[in-house]
PDB file of C-alpha atoms and ligand atoms in Angstrom:
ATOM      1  CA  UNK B   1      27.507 252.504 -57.564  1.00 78.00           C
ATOM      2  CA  UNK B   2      26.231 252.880 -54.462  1.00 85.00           C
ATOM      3  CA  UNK B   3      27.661 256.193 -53.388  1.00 85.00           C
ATOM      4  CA  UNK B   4      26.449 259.230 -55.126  1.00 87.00           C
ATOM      5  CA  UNK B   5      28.201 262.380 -55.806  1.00 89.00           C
ATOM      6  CA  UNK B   6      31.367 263.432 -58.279  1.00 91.00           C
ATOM      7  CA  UNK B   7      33.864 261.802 -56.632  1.00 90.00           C
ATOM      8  CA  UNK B   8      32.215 258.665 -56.749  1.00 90.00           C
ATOM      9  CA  UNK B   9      30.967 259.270 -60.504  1.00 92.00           C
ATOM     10  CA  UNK B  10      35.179 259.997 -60.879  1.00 91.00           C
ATOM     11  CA  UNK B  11      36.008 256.392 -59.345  1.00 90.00           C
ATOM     12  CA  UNK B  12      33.205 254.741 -61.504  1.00 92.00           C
ATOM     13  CA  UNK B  13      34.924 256.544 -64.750  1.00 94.00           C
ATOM     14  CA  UNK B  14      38.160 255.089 -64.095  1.00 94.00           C
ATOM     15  CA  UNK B  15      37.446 251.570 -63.131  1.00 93.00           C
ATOM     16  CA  UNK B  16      35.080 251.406 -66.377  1.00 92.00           C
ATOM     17  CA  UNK B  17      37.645 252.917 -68.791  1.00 94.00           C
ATOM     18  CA  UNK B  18      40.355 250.228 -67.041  1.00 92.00           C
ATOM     19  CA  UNK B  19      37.663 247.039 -67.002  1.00 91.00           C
ATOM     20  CA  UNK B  20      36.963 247.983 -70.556  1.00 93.00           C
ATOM     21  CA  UNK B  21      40.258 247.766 -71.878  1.00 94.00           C
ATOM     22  CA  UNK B  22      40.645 244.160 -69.892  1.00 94.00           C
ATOM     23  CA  UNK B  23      37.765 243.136 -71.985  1.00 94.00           C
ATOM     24  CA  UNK B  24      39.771 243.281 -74.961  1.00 95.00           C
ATOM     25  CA  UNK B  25      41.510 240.310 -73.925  1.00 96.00           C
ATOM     26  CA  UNK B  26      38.568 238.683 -71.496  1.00 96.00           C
ATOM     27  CA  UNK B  27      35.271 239.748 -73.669  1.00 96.00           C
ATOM     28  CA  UNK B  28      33.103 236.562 -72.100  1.00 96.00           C
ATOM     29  CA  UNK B  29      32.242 235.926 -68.975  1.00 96.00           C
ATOM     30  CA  UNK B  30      34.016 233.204 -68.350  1.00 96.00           C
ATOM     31  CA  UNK B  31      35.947 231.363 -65.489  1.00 97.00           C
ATOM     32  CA  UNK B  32      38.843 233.223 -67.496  1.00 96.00           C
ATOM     33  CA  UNK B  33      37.361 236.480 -66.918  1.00 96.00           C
ATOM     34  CA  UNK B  34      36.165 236.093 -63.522  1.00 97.00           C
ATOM     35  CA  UNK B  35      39.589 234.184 -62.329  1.00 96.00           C
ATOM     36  CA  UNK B  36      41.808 237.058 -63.475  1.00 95.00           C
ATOM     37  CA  UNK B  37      39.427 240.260 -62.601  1.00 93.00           C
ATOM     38  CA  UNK B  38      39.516 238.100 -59.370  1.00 95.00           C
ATOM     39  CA  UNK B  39      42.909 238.772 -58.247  1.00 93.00           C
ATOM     40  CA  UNK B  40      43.399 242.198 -59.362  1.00 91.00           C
ATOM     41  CA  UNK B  41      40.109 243.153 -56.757  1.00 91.00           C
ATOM     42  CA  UNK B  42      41.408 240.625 -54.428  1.00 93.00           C
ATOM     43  CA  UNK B  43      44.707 242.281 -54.235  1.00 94.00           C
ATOM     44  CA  UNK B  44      43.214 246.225 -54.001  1.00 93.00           C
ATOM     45  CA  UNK B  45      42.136 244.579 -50.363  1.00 94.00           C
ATOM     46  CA  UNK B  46      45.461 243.086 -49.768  1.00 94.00           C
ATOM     47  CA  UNK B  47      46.845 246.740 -50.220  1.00 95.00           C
ATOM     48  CA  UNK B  48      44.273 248.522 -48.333  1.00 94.00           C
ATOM     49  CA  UNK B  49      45.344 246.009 -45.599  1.00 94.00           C
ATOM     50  CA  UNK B  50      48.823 246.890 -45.885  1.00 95.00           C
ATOM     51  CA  UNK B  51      47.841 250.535 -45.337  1.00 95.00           C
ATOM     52  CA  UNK B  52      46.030 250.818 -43.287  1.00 94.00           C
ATOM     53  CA  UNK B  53      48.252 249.036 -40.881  1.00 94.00           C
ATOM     54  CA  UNK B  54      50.708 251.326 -41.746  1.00 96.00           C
ATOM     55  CA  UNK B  55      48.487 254.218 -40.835  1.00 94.00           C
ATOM     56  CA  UNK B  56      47.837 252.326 -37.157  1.00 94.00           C
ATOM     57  CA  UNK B  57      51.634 251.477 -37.055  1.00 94.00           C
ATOM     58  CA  UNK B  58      52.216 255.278 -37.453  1.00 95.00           C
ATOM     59  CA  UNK B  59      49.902 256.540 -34.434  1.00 93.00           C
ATOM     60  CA  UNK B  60      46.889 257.843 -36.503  1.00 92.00           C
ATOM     61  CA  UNK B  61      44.102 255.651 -35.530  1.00 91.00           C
ATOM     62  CA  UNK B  62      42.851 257.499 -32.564  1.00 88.00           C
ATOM     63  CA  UNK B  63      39.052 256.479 -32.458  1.00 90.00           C
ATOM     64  CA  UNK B  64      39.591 252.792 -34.236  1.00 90.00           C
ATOM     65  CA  UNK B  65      37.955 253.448 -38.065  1.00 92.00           C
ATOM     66  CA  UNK B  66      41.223 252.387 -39.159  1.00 93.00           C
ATOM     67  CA  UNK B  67      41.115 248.770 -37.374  1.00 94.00           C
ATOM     68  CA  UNK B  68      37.840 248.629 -37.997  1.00 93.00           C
ATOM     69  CA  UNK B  69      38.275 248.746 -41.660  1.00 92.00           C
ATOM     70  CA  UNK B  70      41.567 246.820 -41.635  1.00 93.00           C
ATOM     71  CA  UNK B  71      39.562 244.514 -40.516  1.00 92.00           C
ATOM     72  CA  UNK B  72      36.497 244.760 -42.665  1.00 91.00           C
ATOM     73  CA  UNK B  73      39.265 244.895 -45.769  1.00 90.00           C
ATOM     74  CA  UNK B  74      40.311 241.559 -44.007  1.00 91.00           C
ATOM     75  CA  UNK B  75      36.851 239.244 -44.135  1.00 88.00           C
ATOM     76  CA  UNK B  76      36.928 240.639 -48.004  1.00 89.00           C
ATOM     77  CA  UNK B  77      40.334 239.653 -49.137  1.00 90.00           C
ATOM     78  CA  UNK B  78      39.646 235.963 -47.691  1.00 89.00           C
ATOM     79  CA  UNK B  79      36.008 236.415 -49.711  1.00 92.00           C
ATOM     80  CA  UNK B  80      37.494 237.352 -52.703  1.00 94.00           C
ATOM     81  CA  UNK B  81      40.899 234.801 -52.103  1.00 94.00           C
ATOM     82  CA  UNK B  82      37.445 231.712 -52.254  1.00 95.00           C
ATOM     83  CA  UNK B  83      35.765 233.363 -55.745  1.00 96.00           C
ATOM     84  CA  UNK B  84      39.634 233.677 -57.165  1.00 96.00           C
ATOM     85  CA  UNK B  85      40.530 230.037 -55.811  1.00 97.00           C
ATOM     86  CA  UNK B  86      37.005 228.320 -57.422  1.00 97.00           C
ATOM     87  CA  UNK B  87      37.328 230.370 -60.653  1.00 97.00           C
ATOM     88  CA  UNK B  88      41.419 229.362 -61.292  1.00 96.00           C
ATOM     89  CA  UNK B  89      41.661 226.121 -59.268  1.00 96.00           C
ATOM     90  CA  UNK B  90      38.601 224.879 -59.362  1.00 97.00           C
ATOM     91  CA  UNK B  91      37.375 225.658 -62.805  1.00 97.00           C
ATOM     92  CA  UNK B  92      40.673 226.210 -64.546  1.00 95.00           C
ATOM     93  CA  UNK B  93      40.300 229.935 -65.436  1.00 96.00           C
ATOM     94  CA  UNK B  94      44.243 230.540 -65.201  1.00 96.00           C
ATOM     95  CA  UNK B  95      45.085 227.947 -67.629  1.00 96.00           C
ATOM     96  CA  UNK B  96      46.352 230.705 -70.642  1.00 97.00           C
ATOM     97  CA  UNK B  97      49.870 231.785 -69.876  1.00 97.00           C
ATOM     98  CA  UNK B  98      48.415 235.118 -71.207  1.00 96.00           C
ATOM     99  CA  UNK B  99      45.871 235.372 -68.793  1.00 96.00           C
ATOM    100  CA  UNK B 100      48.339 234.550 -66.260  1.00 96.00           C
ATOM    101  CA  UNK B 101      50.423 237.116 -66.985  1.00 96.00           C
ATOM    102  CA  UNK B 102      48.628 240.025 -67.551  1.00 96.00           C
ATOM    103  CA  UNK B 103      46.156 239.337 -64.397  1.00 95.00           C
ATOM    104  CA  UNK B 104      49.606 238.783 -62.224  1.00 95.00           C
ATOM    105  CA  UNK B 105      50.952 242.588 -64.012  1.00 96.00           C
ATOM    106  CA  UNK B 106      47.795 244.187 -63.981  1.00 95.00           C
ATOM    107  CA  UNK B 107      47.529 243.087 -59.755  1.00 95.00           C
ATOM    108  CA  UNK B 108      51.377 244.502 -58.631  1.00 96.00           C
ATOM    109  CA  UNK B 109      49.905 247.523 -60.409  1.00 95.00           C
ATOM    110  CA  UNK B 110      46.638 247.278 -58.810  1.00 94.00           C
ATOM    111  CA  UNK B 111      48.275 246.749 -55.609  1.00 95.00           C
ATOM    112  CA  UNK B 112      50.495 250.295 -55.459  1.00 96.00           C
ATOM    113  CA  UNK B 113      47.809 252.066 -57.036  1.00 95.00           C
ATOM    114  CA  UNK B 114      45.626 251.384 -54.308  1.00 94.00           C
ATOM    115  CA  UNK B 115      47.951 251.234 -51.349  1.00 95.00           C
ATOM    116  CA  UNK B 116      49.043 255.052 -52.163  1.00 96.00           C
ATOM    117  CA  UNK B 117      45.555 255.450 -52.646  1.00 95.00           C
ATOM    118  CA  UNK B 118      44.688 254.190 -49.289  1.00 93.00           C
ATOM    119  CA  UNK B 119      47.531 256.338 -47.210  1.00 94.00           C
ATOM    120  CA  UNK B 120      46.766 259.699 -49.466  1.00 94.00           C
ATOM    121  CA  UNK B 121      42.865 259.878 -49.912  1.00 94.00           C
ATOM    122  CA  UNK B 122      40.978 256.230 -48.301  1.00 92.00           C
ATOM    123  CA  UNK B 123      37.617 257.886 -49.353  1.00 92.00           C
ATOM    124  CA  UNK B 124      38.864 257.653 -53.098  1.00 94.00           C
ATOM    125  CA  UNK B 125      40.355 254.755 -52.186  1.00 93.00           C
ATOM    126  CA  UNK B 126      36.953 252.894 -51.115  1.00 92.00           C
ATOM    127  CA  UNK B 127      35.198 254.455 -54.143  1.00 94.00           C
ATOM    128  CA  UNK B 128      37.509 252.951 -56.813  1.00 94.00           C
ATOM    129  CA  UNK B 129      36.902 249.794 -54.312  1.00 92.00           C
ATOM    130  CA  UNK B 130      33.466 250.133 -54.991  1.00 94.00           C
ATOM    131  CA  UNK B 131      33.229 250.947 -58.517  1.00 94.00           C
ATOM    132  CA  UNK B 132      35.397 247.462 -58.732  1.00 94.00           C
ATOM    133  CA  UNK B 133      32.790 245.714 -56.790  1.00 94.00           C
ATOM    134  CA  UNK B 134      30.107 247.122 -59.016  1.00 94.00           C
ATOM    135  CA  UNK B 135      31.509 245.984 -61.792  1.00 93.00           C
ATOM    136  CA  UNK B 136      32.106 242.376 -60.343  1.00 94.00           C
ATOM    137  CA  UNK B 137      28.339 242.223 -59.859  1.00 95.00           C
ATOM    138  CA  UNK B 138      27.722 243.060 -63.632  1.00 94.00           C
ATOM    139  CA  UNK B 139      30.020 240.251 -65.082  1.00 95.00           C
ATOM    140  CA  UNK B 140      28.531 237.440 -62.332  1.00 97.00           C
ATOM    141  CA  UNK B 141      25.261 238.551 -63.569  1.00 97.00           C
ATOM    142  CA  UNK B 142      26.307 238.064 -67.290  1.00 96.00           C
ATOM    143  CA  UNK B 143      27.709 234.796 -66.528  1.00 97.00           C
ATOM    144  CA  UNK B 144      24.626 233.629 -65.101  1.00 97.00           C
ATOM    145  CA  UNK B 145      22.697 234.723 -68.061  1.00 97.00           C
ATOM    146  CA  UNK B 146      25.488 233.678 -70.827  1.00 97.00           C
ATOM    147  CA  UNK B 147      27.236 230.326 -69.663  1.00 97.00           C
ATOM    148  CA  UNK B 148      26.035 227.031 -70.967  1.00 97.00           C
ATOM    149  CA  UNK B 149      22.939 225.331 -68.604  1.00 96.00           C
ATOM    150  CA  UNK B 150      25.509 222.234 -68.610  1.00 96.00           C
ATOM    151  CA  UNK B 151      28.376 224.761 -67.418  1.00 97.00           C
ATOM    152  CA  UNK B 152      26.491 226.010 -64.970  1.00 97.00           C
ATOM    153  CA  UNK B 153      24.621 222.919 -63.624  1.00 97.00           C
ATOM    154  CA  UNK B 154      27.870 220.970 -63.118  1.00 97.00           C
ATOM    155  CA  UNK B 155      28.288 219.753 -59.076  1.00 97.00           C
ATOM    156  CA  UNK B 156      29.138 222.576 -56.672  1.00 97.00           C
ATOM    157  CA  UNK B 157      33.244 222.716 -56.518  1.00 97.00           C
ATOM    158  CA  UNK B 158      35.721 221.614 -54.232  1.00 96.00           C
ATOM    159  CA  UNK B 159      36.844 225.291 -52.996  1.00 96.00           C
ATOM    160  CA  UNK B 160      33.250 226.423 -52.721  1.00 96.00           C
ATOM    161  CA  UNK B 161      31.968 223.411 -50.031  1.00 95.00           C
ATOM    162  CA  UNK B 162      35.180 223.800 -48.722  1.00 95.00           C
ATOM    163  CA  UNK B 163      34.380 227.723 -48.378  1.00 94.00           C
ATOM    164  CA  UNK B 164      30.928 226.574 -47.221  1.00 93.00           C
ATOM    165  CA  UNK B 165      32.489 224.570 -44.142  1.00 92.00           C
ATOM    166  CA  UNK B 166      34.900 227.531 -42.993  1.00 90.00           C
ATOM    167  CA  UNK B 167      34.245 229.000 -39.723  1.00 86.00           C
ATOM    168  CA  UNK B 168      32.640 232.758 -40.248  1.00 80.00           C
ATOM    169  CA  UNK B 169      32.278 232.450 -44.046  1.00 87.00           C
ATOM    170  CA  UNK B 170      30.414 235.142 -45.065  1.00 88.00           C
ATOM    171  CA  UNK B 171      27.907 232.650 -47.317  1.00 92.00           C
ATOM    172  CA  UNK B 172      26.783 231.325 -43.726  1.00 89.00           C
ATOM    173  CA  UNK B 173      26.568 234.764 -41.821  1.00 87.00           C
ATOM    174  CA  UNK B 174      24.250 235.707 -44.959  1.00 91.00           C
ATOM    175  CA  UNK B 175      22.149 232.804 -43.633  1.00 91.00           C
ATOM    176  CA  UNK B 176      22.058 230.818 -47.149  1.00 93.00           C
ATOM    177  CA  UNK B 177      21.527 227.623 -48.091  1.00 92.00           C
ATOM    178  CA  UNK B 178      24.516 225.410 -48.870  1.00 93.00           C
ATOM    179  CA  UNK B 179      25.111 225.077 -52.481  1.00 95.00           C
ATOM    180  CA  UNK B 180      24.623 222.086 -55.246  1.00 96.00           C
ATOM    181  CA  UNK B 181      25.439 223.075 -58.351  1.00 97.00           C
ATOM    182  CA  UNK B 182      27.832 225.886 -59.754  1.00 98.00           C
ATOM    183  CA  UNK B 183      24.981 227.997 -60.255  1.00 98.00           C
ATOM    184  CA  UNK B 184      24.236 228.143 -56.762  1.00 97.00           C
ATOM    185  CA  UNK B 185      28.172 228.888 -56.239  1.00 97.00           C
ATOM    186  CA  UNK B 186      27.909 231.905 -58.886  1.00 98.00           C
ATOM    187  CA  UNK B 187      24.729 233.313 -57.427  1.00 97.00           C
ATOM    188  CA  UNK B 188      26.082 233.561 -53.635  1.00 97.00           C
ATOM    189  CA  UNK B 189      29.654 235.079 -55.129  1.00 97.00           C
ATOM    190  CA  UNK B 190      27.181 237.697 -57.168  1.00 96.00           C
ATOM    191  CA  UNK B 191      25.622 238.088 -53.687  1.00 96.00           C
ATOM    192  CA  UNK B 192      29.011 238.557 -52.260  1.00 96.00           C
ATOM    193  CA  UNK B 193      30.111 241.438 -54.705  1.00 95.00           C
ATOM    194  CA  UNK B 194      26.413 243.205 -53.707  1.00 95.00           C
ATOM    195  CA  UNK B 195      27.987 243.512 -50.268  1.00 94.00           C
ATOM    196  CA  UNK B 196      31.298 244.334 -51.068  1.00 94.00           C
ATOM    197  CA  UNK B 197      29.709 247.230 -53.206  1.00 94.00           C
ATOM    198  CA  UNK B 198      27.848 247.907 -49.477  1.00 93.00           C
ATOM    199  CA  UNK B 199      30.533 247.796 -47.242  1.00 91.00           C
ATOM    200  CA  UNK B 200      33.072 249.809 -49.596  1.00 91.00           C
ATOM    201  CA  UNK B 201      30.268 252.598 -50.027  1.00 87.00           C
ATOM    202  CA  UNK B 202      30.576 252.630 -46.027  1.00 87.00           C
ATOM    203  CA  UNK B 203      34.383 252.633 -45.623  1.00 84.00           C
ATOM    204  CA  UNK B 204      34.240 255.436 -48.214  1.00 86.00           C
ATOM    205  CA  UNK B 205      32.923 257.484 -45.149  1.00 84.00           C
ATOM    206  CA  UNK B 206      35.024 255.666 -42.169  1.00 81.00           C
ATOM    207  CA  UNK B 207      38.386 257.866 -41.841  1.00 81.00           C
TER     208      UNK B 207
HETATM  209 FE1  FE2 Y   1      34.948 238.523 -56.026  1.00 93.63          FE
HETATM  210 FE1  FE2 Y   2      34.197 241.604 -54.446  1.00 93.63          FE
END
């Protein structure tokens, strides 16, 4: 965590007790892991979206933090919609109806958990968002370390080049180079999540 203080220690405490029970199910990690723990943190930006429009639609962005962040949450969900895409589509991380189904539960929960979140208390909101995001970093980290060399040295994927062509991607405004292999892929997405952990620890302060 970026963010210090007890309300941030709070948001770290629950998104570590909640990751750690998901490890039950997804100890490695895997493009199982990472696909599912990809759209539950995909969708907590979906729902800050849907918020904070709501809070705009409503009359209560009167010096444009909300928009701002709407937008911000915006750039992120499309981010995170590229890892989730490469890790299921690309690298078949959704194949387990199990997995499936609990990531698919776990995200409609996600989702109202951090839409209520967002319209009640955005600071806490942000922090669980970034507690998420640190935790994201920690697994791409381990998969770097723990996946097979031949895993990881396979071509670069579809969804990632195709990522790497899109107007505004975020891999481009970071100024990197265009990746080969899947390692490459993993280490920008790690690089991703270091931002995300950034720009959450910022939003925590925004409205
Ligand atoms: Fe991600
Ligand atoms: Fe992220």
């Amino acid at each position: 965590m970026q963010t210090r203080g007890h309300k941030a220690d709070f948001a770290h405490f629950l998104i570590e007790s909640g990751e750690q029970l998901l490890s039950l199910l997804w100890p490695a990690a895997d493009a199982r892991r990472a696909a599912s723990l990809e759209i539950i943190a995909r969708t907590a930006y979906t729902a800050e979206e849907s918020a904070c429009h709501y809070l705009e639609t409503i009359g209560l962005d009167q010096s444009g933090a909300i928009r701002k962040t709407l937008e911000l949450a915006r750039r992120q969900d499309s981010n995170e919609q590229t890892h989730e895409d490469i890790f299921s589509r690309d690298l078949g991380g959704l194949s387990l109806w199990i997995d499936r189904f609990v990531a698919r539960h776990v995200a409609v929960l996600v989702y109202w958990i951090f839409a209520l979140t967002t319209l009640l208390d955005h600071e806490l909101a942000s922090l669980l968002g970034e507690a998420v995001e640190a935790e994201a970093v920690k697994t791409y980290r381990r998969m770097l370390l723990e996946q097979p060399e031949g895993w990881l040295q396979q071509p670069v994927t579809p969804i990632a080049t195709a990522y790497w062509r899109k107007e505004g991607n975020m891999w481009a405004a970071r100024d990197e180079r265009e990746p080969e292999t899947l390692r490459d892929v993993i280490e920008l997405i790690a690089r991703d999540e270091l931002d995300h952990v950034a720009a959450n620890s910022q939003k925590a302060i925004a409205f």
